[in-house]
């Protein structure tokens, strides 16, 4: 591991923040915190914190000695000064005279002594930082250090690696007790350069930001050097099928099996993100996978994101997906039963005061394929996958030098159900479409607006468009997935849906929106024009609907197909036959899907919109048609009963409403401001 400190960058950071009135101590704390946070082998999704002791002035002009410590919700990789709330140091240090302090009282004291009452909660490890005398203190869950301490003789091994340069703190759960114990270990040997927290992580400290940071790099490097002495082949390979099913084929099966069914409500669904690489395959293909993967998390902080153990499923042999689905269903049921038993056992030992979390896995290991991270959102799934990859590295390195042995179940239960850990997840808002995956075809005005609206309701969204850059640009605005895809090409559609399954795990909502308006007098239009229009405005709807339905059936959790039809389907316009005819066929296609797949919980509905500014109805077309009718553009666009222009956002809201309408199928929603001639009833 190499130091990323750069004098010029550090100086520029001090100057930039200094111009905004930020103290140099805080600026340097920001700089090195980012260096730590941007290395996933040191810090991953909240697994660490930093502090600096300095002086600050309150609103009355009174100066205080404070500790500025990483606050809840701040990401070390891109932390800003607000992410280091200042807490009066004196009152915190006085707490050390107490024999005990509850977690709730600890948080209360920390908040009472904030200089800014609106600041985020200081880290749960603030007291450990405060009880140490050093100006700068850094804490990480470095992967290499965890591989050393997650051993049966981890403390002895750490002493061997560090040879007196680091204090060794026995495992104690984070909080007041750990803070006192760490201070006592330091005071017993005040020349140490940091502390190793058994089964937890590493602290380093110094009088300057650079000293504390570079000590971290050096101490982690020493651990890495010891790990390089391990055996080169760690996991003997098990026998797996010679022909493995594709990840995109099994992802919907896994995701559907983990969905939580509910009476008279949508299932609780999860996003599932695939990860695969040579080191992941070495791990999941190991003959002893059911041993080393089931011993527990590599550091307690992971448990709220990954649960204590991953689900392991059989290797999926190509061509036997029905059998694989049955095996997965049984494996998920067994996992949930084991989690329920674990909760009952540990909750009874803890006094029966806890409320059980859902029992579904957050990591699935698939021999021959890789791993899937699960979460209620795409972000949560990605976090779970990141932590699973990190765990694979830690466990692999630990097994290479000995035997991976994390904390016992009882200690990990205490952390999983610790109120201060669970508080980290309380910012997540469950929205109506949370956990659902939407595919929208066409990234133009209506498609982009619909993608935004679905994302705002919590869905993970993929946008498909023949213009790949347009798809990626629209998707980037909502942190979604943009894919180049010509929906008239079945092979491209198949590949696009496979990518969606690998990234998100399946499909719950299809908005088949892509289209184009060909014109011509029907008795004179060429076959070529008419066939082109049918390819895009009818057959493409069928192609994407088939792809979506296949996935929905694998998931077994229902879904909804939404088609952008057109008022032309029921109220044709002169010379618009090449566009209206395939749209009329699409209307009947929608109803056929409603009829054929309603029993599987798959709904099908459509939207008939009119006069929407988009790629179909351009400004030039609006000007020409307004002029032809002797109307102003405003009057033309608002030529409806409500005398109001209908926008792409209005159409998007109709799609969202239909996505939520659990008991509506075979329905057409008109979004045209009122047009009796186009009314269906």
XYZ file of C-alpha atoms in Angstrom:
681
model
C 0.000 0.000 0.000
C 1.381 3.383 -1.032
C 0.859 6.808 0.517
C -1.231 9.094 -1.674
C -0.168 12.253 0.200
C 0.812 15.030 -2.189
C 2.272 18.285 -0.864
C 0.935 20.366 -3.734
C -2.577 18.965 -3.478
C -2.597 19.379 0.287
C -1.469 22.998 -0.078
C -4.091 23.720 -2.719
C -6.795 22.191 -0.517
C -5.753 24.381 2.418
C -5.811 27.482 0.218
C -9.185 26.673 -1.342
C -10.939 26.049 1.953
C -9.008 28.815 3.685
C -10.571 31.267 1.255
C -13.943 30.093 2.590
C -12.899 30.646 6.195
C -12.206 26.996 7.040
C -9.444 26.442 9.616
C -6.284 24.714 8.385
C -6.719 21.866 10.879
C -10.153 21.057 9.473
C -8.936 21.373 5.898
C -6.084 18.910 6.406
C -8.476 16.597 8.227
C -10.756 16.720 5.176
C -7.826 16.048 2.827
C -6.491 12.920 4.536
C -9.967 11.615 5.340
C -10.649 11.612 1.613
C -7.384 9.779 0.950
C -8.466 7.056 3.353
C -12.048 6.962 2.132
C -11.123 6.555 -1.516
C -9.215 3.320 -0.942
C -11.721 0.438 -0.678
C -9.106 -1.734 0.997
C -9.160 0.739 3.893
C -12.688 2.135 4.058
C -15.888 0.815 2.539
C -19.367 2.302 3.031
C -18.958 3.902 6.417
C -16.363 1.487 7.792
C -14.116 4.042 9.464
C -13.868 7.545 10.933
C -11.361 10.302 11.611
C -10.934 13.254 13.948
C -8.839 16.297 14.737
C -8.529 18.196 18.010
C -8.477 21.928 17.480
C -10.051 25.167 18.730
C -13.286 26.742 17.546
C -15.475 29.691 18.467
C -19.168 29.465 19.354
C -21.875 31.989 18.461
C -21.114 34.023 21.585
C -17.519 34.448 20.511
C -16.219 32.093 23.179
C -13.346 29.824 22.118
C -13.413 26.116 22.979
C -11.114 23.149 22.652
C -13.058 20.819 20.380
C -12.805 17.524 18.578
C -14.021 17.615 14.984
C -15.017 14.036 14.219
C -16.651 12.337 11.262
C -20.401 12.680 11.511
C -23.196 10.325 10.621
C -24.102 10.451 6.927
C -20.748 11.834 5.789
C -18.867 9.773 3.194
C -15.143 9.726 3.884
C -14.379 9.570 0.151
C -15.790 13.034 -0.530
C -16.245 14.503 2.949
C -16.727 18.242 3.360
C -16.090 20.330 6.496
C -19.756 20.008 7.540
C -19.129 16.262 7.852
C -16.773 16.888 10.785
C -19.045 18.277 13.530
C -17.186 20.047 16.333
C -17.849 18.789 19.873
C -16.518 20.410 23.053
C -13.652 18.190 24.123
C -13.571 18.907 27.869
C -16.990 17.450 28.752
C -16.273 14.357 26.660
C -13.034 13.655 28.489
C -14.758 14.076 31.855
C -16.923 11.088 30.972
C -13.944 8.807 31.418
C -14.340 9.056 35.192
C -17.650 7.175 34.945
C -17.843 3.433 35.477
C -20.513 2.979 32.837
C -22.482 5.007 30.311
C -25.391 3.822 28.203
C -25.326 4.292 24.447
C -28.294 6.649 24.638
C -26.608 8.786 27.302
C -23.379 8.825 25.288
C -25.176 10.130 22.200
C -27.031 12.682 24.301
C -23.820 14.064 25.844
C -22.194 14.309 22.426
C -25.143 16.211 20.983
C -25.398 18.502 24.004
C -21.799 19.581 23.432
C -21.985 20.262 19.703
C -21.088 23.802 18.712
C -23.724 23.615 15.981
C -27.018 22.092 17.118
C -27.927 21.344 13.488
C -24.757 19.291 12.873
C -24.999 15.545 12.194
C -24.524 13.086 15.028
C -20.844 12.553 15.818
C -19.481 9.043 15.209
C -20.384 6.310 17.687
C -16.622 6.035 18.271
C -16.187 9.712 19.169
C -15.215 8.935 22.764
C -12.406 6.623 21.653
C -10.988 9.503 19.603
C -11.526 11.943 22.477
C -9.832 9.780 25.127
C -6.623 9.608 23.052
C -4.293 12.630 23.406
C -3.194 12.919 19.778
C -4.263 15.764 17.528
C -5.119 13.604 14.499
C -6.671 10.147 14.837
C -7.553 7.827 11.923
C -9.661 4.656 12.038
C -10.303 2.130 9.236
C -11.438 -1.444 8.748
C -8.446 -2.257 6.561
C -8.890 -5.580 4.765
C -5.336 -6.754 5.453
C -5.634 -6.046 9.170
C -8.932 -7.931 9.362
C -7.287 -10.963 7.731
C -4.727 -10.891 10.548
C -7.091 -10.428 13.490
C -9.890 -12.696 12.202
C -7.874 -15.741 13.272
C -8.127 -18.050 16.296
C -4.826 -16.525 17.483
C -5.432 -13.084 15.984
C -4.104 -11.093 18.930
C -0.867 -13.082 19.028
C -0.469 -12.765 15.277
C -0.965 -8.993 15.489
C 1.735 -8.771 18.157
C 4.077 -10.704 15.894
C 3.369 -8.427 12.910
C 3.733 -5.136 14.782
C 6.431 -6.038 17.308
C 5.380 -3.531 19.964
C 4.644 -0.636 17.603
C 0.861 -1.029 17.999
C -1.264 -1.557 21.082
C -3.599 -4.574 20.936
C -7.155 -4.022 22.232
C -9.267 -7.142 22.946
C -12.692 -7.207 21.325
C -15.280 -4.995 23.007
C -18.402 -3.718 21.266
C -18.158 -0.075 20.129
C -19.203 2.498 22.681
C -18.095 3.779 26.079
C -16.504 0.514 27.219
C -14.330 0.227 24.126
C -13.260 3.866 24.402
C -12.055 3.367 27.990
C -10.283 0.085 27.194
C -8.487 1.582 24.194
C -7.280 4.539 26.272
C -5.966 2.168 28.930
C -4.072 0.093 26.360
C -2.489 3.264 24.982
C -1.538 4.588 28.421
C 0.119 1.286 29.313
C 2.521 1.872 26.392
C 2.267 5.513 25.272
C 4.943 5.183 22.592
C 2.731 3.051 20.320
C 1.835 4.498 16.928
C -1.677 3.121 16.869
C -4.067 0.465 18.119
C -5.253 -2.827 16.646
C -8.842 -3.542 17.654
C -9.248 -7.319 17.691
C -11.887 -8.539 15.177
C -12.672 -4.903 14.339
C -10.031 -2.692 12.717
C -7.122 -0.319 13.222
C -6.450 3.157 14.670
C -3.376 5.273 13.962
C -2.589 8.727 15.293
C -0.115 11.577 15.092
C 0.474 15.240 15.678
C -0.051 16.056 12.005
C -2.562 14.847 9.458
C 0.222 13.413 7.348
C 1.795 11.521 10.231
C -1.476 9.840 11.241
C -2.322 8.999 7.626
C 1.084 7.626 6.671
C 1.219 5.552 9.829
C -2.039 3.975 8.672
C -0.497 3.172 5.296
C 2.632 1.724 6.886
C 0.773 -0.416 9.421
C -1.570 -1.822 6.798
C 1.430 -2.520 4.573
C 3.015 -4.556 7.367
C -0.132 -6.658 7.534
C -0.047 -7.091 3.757
C 3.573 -8.259 3.957
C 2.611 -10.946 6.455
C -0.265 -12.091 4.255
C 2.054 -12.526 1.288
C 3.612 -15.431 3.179
C 0.382 -17.409 2.798
C -0.122 -20.414 0.552
C -0.778 -19.541 -3.121
C -3.727 -21.909 -3.671
C -6.241 -21.303 -0.912
C -9.432 -23.083 -1.961
C -9.405 -26.578 -3.525
C -12.002 -26.557 -6.307
C -15.264 -28.476 -6.042
C -16.793 -30.349 -8.961
C -19.330 -28.158 -10.748
C -21.345 -28.517 -13.929
C -19.373 -28.180 -17.146
C -22.110 -26.037 -18.698
C -23.236 -23.206 -16.403
C -26.406 -21.183 -16.938
C -25.883 -17.497 -17.658
C -26.101 -15.054 -14.761
C -28.906 -13.172 -16.523
C -30.968 -16.368 -16.621
C -30.656 -17.143 -12.923
C -30.859 -13.609 -11.491
C -34.678 -13.375 -11.819
C -35.025 -16.798 -10.171
C -32.900 -15.718 -7.206
C -34.623 -12.363 -6.923
C -38.095 -13.858 -7.101
C -37.296 -16.465 -4.459
C -36.131 -13.749 -2.057
C -39.189 -11.516 -2.531
C -41.430 -11.417 0.535
C -45.027 -12.170 -0.408
C -47.752 -10.161 1.335
C -51.541 -10.465 1.380
C -53.298 -7.763 -0.637
C -50.075 -5.811 -1.187
C -47.128 -5.758 -3.524
C -44.348 -8.180 -2.556
C -41.337 -6.702 -0.820
C -38.791 -6.935 -3.621
C -35.028 -6.590 -3.683
C -32.590 -5.370 -6.300
C -29.858 -7.933 -7.047
C -26.504 -6.877 -8.505
C -24.101 -9.408 -10.030
C -20.380 -9.447 -9.304
C -17.971 -11.905 -10.872
C -14.197 -12.039 -11.264
C -11.473 -14.711 -11.042
C -10.978 -14.228 -7.287
C -14.738 -14.387 -6.687
C -15.027 -17.598 -8.705
C -12.076 -19.141 -6.839
C -13.980 -18.456 -3.624
C -17.478 -19.616 -4.631
C -16.104 -22.684 -6.427
C -14.199 -23.835 -3.352
C -14.901 -27.321 -2.048
C -15.297 -26.006 1.527
C -17.518 -23.032 0.624
C -20.211 -24.112 3.073
C -17.625 -23.912 5.850
C -15.610 -20.729 5.382
C -18.492 -18.653 3.967
C -20.791 -19.392 6.917
C -18.609 -18.341 9.841
C -19.767 -14.724 9.989
C -18.910 -11.200 8.838
C -15.316 -10.001 8.697
C -16.049 -6.934 10.832
C -19.190 -6.189 12.864
C -19.975 -3.024 10.907
C -20.860 -5.113 7.824
C -23.702 -6.997 9.451
C -26.363 -4.322 8.984
C -25.719 -4.404 5.230
C -25.029 -8.082 4.539
C -26.491 -10.021 7.471
C -24.150 -12.397 9.244
C -24.041 -15.064 6.533
C -24.614 -15.259 2.785
C -27.038 -17.631 1.098
C -25.282 -20.381 -0.835
C -27.206 -21.975 -3.716
C -26.291 -24.893 -5.997
C -24.369 -24.425 -9.203
C -26.898 -23.711 -12.018
C -26.511 -26.168 -14.859
C -27.561 -24.855 -18.255
C -30.850 -26.286 -19.464
C -32.085 -27.267 -15.990
C -33.476 -23.980 -14.717
C -36.708 -25.519 -13.416
C -34.748 -27.813 -11.125
C -32.466 -24.928 -10.135
C -35.499 -22.772 -9.276
C -36.846 -25.483 -6.983
C -33.460 -25.813 -5.268
C -33.219 -22.060 -4.818
C -36.705 -21.863 -3.328
C -35.775 -24.562 -0.801
C -32.456 -22.871 -0.005
C -34.136 -19.493 0.630
C -36.741 -21.122 2.891
C -33.979 -22.838 4.871
C -32.020 -19.574 5.131
C -35.077 -17.715 6.433
C -35.856 -20.479 8.945
C -32.254 -20.419 10.175
C -32.388 -16.628 10.554
C -35.650 -16.877 12.502
C -34.082 -19.463 14.810
C -30.956 -17.298 15.244
C -33.103 -14.323 16.170
C -35.230 -16.290 18.608
C -32.120 -17.752 20.260
C -30.168 -14.520 20.618
C -33.151 -12.296 21.360
C -34.099 -14.563 24.272
C -30.552 -14.270 25.599
C -30.754 -10.468 25.239
C -33.987 -10.223 27.207
C -36.508 -10.486 24.374
C -36.569 -6.766 23.646
C -35.633 -6.721 19.943
C -37.906 -6.545 16.889
C -36.926 -8.997 14.170
C -35.703 -7.693 10.831
C -36.698 -9.420 7.613
C -35.018 -12.835 7.257
C -33.948 -12.580 3.624
C -30.284 -12.784 2.559
C -28.355 -9.766 1.355
C -25.604 -11.764 -0.375
C -26.049 -14.866 -2.542
C -23.079 -17.022 -3.561
C -23.510 -19.022 -6.776
C -20.799 -21.557 -7.678
C -19.784 -21.215 -11.299
C -21.315 -17.731 -11.579
C -20.222 -15.347 -8.821
C -22.148 -13.424 -6.195
C -25.216 -11.198 -6.027
C -25.619 -8.320 -3.602
C -29.240 -7.699 -2.565
C -30.826 -4.527 -1.247
C -34.089 -2.653 -1.242
C -32.544 -0.107 -3.602
C -29.889 -0.281 -6.298
C -27.552 1.597 -3.954
C -28.126 -0.879 -1.126
C -27.574 -3.821 -3.484
C -24.328 -2.277 -4.683
C -23.169 -1.722 -1.100
C -23.926 -5.333 -0.199
C -22.017 -6.525 -3.276
C -19.044 -4.274 -2.451
C -18.895 -5.588 1.102
C -19.198 -9.167 -0.137
C -16.242 -8.664 -2.482
C -14.276 -7.140 0.378
C -15.169 -10.097 2.595
C -13.967 -12.537 -0.044
C -10.572 -10.842 -0.054
C -10.355 -10.806 3.733
C -11.415 -14.449 4.101
C -9.172 -15.617 1.262
C -6.132 -13.951 2.814
C -7.082 -15.190 6.286
C -7.437 -18.777 5.084
C -4.102 -18.511 3.254
C -2.218 -18.013 6.519
C -4.417 -19.962 8.929
C -8.137 -20.271 9.582
C -10.702 -17.508 9.227
C -12.468 -17.051 12.562
C -14.601 -13.940 13.163
C -16.633 -13.007 16.223
C -19.132 -15.452 17.714
C -22.815 -15.175 16.872
C -23.811 -13.479 20.137
C -21.443 -10.552 19.624
C -22.585 -10.088 16.038
C -26.267 -10.200 17.014
C -25.635 -7.398 19.472
C -24.210 -5.268 16.650
C -26.908 -6.219 14.116
C -29.609 -5.069 16.522
C -27.654 -2.230 18.138
C -29.780 0.903 17.942
C -26.792 3.077 16.983
C -25.976 0.810 14.026
C -29.580 0.575 12.880
C -29.764 4.368 13.007
C -27.403 4.416 10.022
C -30.175 2.858 7.911
C -33.047 5.044 9.082
C -32.434 7.653 6.397
C -33.583 5.189 3.740
C -37.119 6.096 2.667
C -39.351 3.327 1.351
C -41.310 4.689 -1.605
C -44.184 3.071 -3.528
C -41.860 1.526 -6.130
C -38.861 0.813 -3.889
C -37.322 -2.515 -4.841
C -38.937 -2.578 -8.281
C -37.068 -2.540 -11.589
C -38.401 -0.605 -14.566
C -37.298 -0.790 -18.203
C -38.267 2.169 -20.383
C -37.756 2.042 -24.141
C -37.097 5.311 -25.937
C -35.105 8.033 -24.198
C -36.842 10.996 -25.838
C -39.090 13.495 -24.074
C -41.714 11.017 -22.842
C -39.242 8.228 -22.099
C -36.878 10.473 -20.140
C -39.770 12.047 -18.206
C -41.174 8.604 -17.394
C -37.773 7.361 -16.228
C -37.471 10.379 -13.914
C -40.967 9.850 -12.541
C -40.417 6.145 -11.880
C -37.060 6.811 -10.207
C -38.669 9.480 -8.022
C -41.065 6.796 -6.779
C -38.168 4.521 -5.818
C -37.728 2.275 -8.867
C -34.377 1.260 -10.318
C -34.617 2.298 -13.972
C -32.978 1.151 -17.200
C -33.424 3.208 -20.384
C -33.092 1.631 -23.831
C -32.674 3.712 -26.981
C -31.217 3.264 -30.442
C -29.153 6.341 -29.588
C -26.894 4.939 -26.895
C -25.604 8.336 -25.775
C -29.147 9.648 -25.347
C -29.997 6.594 -23.223
C -26.890 6.996 -21.070
C -27.403 10.746 -20.621
C -31.027 10.363 -19.536
C -30.124 7.436 -17.260
C -27.213 9.291 -15.674
C -29.583 12.023 -14.502
C -31.394 9.469 -12.316
C -28.403 7.224 -11.524
C -29.923 4.535 -13.715
C -28.684 2.259 -16.482
C -28.549 3.471 -20.099
C -28.265 0.880 -22.879
C -27.961 1.250 -26.643
C -30.659 -0.927 -28.159
C -32.584 -1.021 -31.418
C -35.883 -2.475 -30.206
C -36.704 -3.739 -33.708
C -33.754 -6.162 -33.390
C -34.653 -9.166 -31.186
C -31.003 -10.026 -30.521
C -30.318 -6.526 -29.236
C -33.427 -6.641 -27.054
C -32.348 -9.980 -25.586
C -28.861 -8.616 -24.833
C -30.275 -5.428 -23.292
C -32.594 -7.311 -20.942
C -29.700 -9.589 -19.985
C -27.716 -6.512 -18.944
C -30.657 -5.284 -16.883
C -30.832 -8.656 -15.120
C -27.104 -8.639 -14.374
C -27.233 -5.091 -13.022
C -30.560 -5.135 -11.176
C -31.741 -8.750 -11.112
C -34.903 -8.719 -13.230
C -37.839 -6.623 -14.442
C -41.095 -5.610 -12.729
C -42.271 -2.717 -14.890
C -41.973 -2.351 -18.659
C -42.800 0.958 -20.302
C -42.782 0.164 -24.023
C -42.558 3.699 -25.312
C -40.198 3.817 -28.303
C -41.899 4.829 -31.524
C -41.856 7.091 -34.560
C -44.576 8.709 -36.677
C -44.597 7.801 -40.355
C -47.175 9.636 -42.481
C -48.840 9.072 -45.834
C -52.181 8.636 -47.561
C -52.966 4.987 -46.862
C -53.887 4.057 -50.436
C -50.669 5.497 -51.744
C -48.090 4.805 -49.021
C -45.363 2.335 -49.935
C -45.143 -1.121 -48.404
C -41.653 -0.196 -47.184
C -42.963 2.722 -45.108
C -45.860 0.721 -43.710
C -43.639 -2.227 -42.801
C -41.078 0.046 -41.118
C -43.825 1.588 -39.033
C -45.200 -1.815 -38.030
C -41.699 -2.995 -37.084
C -41.242 -0.173 -34.589
C -44.797 0.696 -33.596
C -46.109 -2.866 -33.208
C -43.582 -5.693 -33.480
C -41.034 -3.931 -31.240
C -43.710 -3.645 -28.536
C -44.256 -7.389 -28.852
C -40.521 -8.134 -28.737
C -39.855 -6.165 -25.538
C -43.080 -7.381 -23.906
C -42.094 -11.001 -24.574
C -38.654 -10.403 -23.060
C -40.173 -8.764 -19.978
C -42.843 -11.434 -19.488
C -40.286 -14.226 -19.674
C -38.378 -12.603 -16.797
C -41.533 -11.835 -14.806
C -42.612 -15.466 -15.019
C -39.203 -16.576 -13.725
C -39.542 -14.178 -10.795
C -43.062 -15.319 -9.945
C -43.973 -11.954 -8.416
C -46.199 -10.511 -11.144
C -45.421 -7.245 -12.880
C -46.894 -4.706 -15.256
C -46.556 -4.040 -18.988
C -47.283 -0.445 -19.982
C -47.600 0.550 -23.627
C -47.436 4.031 -25.100
C -50.220 3.632 -27.647
C -51.790 6.792 -29.142
C -55.129 8.442 -29.641
C -54.557 7.450 -33.289
C -55.552 3.915 -32.283
C -59.184 5.014 -31.733
C -59.377 8.421 -33.421
C -57.227 8.238 -36.568
C -55.992 11.394 -38.230
C -55.971 12.021 -41.933
C -52.769 10.814 -43.615
C -51.618 9.217 -40.344
C -52.551 5.664 -41.255
C -48.947 4.365 -41.317
C -48.678 5.426 -37.665
C -52.234 4.765 -36.461
C -52.642 1.239 -37.843
C -49.775 -0.381 -35.885
C -50.830 1.623 -32.828
C -54.333 0.128 -33.108
C -52.724 -3.294 -33.257
C -50.637 -2.433 -30.172
C -53.809 -1.545 -28.282
C -55.143 -5.039 -28.953
C -51.724 -6.504 -28.102
C -51.942 -4.870 -24.682
C -55.370 -6.375 -24.073
C -54.179 -9.802 -25.182
C -51.373 -9.686 -22.620
C -53.896 -8.682 -19.956
C -56.028 -11.684 -20.922
C -53.233 -14.251 -21.245
C -51.112 -13.369 -18.187
C -53.521 -11.984 -15.614
C -53.541 -15.302 -13.762
C -49.789 -14.893 -13.169
C -50.320 -11.436 -11.693
C -48.941 -9.674 -14.770
C -50.975 -6.601 -15.651
C -51.076 -4.841 -19.025
C -52.254 -1.289 -19.572
C -51.771 1.509 -22.070
C -51.635 5.269 -22.346
C -53.237 7.182 -25.200
C -51.645 10.594 -25.360
C -52.043 13.378 -27.887
C -50.065 16.436 -28.949
C -47.010 15.973 -26.754
C -43.865 17.924 -27.620
C -41.376 15.177 -28.371
C -39.331 13.536 -31.082
C -42.617 12.547 -32.727
C -44.163 15.999 -32.508
C -41.316 18.422 -33.090
C -41.414 22.208 -32.954
C -41.241 22.265 -36.761
C -44.202 19.898 -37.046
C -46.177 21.937 -34.522
C -45.543 25.105 -36.511
C -46.578 23.480 -39.799
C -49.752 21.882 -38.446
C -50.767 25.029 -36.576
C -50.387 27.053 -39.761
C -52.336 24.501 -41.802
C -55.263 24.781 -39.377
C -55.083 28.547 -39.091
C -54.283 28.424 -35.391
C -51.565 29.844 -33.208
C -49.153 27.265 -31.832
C -50.549 27.832 -28.325
C -54.122 27.245 -29.494
C -53.096 24.183 -31.461
C -51.272 22.588 -28.521
C -54.141 23.383 -26.138
C -56.883 22.338 -28.532
C -58.698 20.133 -26.008
C -61.573 20.392 -23.560
C -59.324 21.696 -20.785
C -57.655 24.265 -23.086
C -54.295 23.226 -21.660
C -51.148 21.891 -23.299
C -50.359 18.315 -22.257
C -46.682 17.647 -21.509
C -44.352 14.677 -21.390
C -44.424 14.909 -17.590
C -48.211 14.489 -17.662
C -47.799 11.295 -19.676
C -45.098 10.115 -17.281
C -47.423 10.530 -14.309
C -50.020 8.390 -16.071
C -47.468 5.615 -16.493
C -46.512 5.869 -12.814
C -50.162 5.738 -11.728
C -50.689 2.598 -13.809
C -47.502 1.058 -12.405
C -49.001 1.449 -8.923
C -52.540 0.339 -9.848
C -52.349 -3.232 -8.551
C -55.894 -4.190 -9.573
C -56.107 -2.530 -12.973
C -55.388 -4.406 -16.190
C -56.525 -4.159 -19.809
C -57.045 -0.426 -19.275
C -56.220 2.559 -21.476
C -55.532 5.877 -19.788
C -56.120 8.948 -21.969
C -53.768 11.870 -21.472
C -54.942 14.424 -23.989
C -56.635 17.228 -22.083
C -60.029 15.907 -23.146
C -60.972 14.734 -26.643
C -64.433 13.199 -26.936
C -63.667 11.822 -30.390
C -60.764 9.837 -28.886
C -62.687 8.692 -25.802
C -62.993 4.933 -25.376
C -66.309 4.993 -23.529
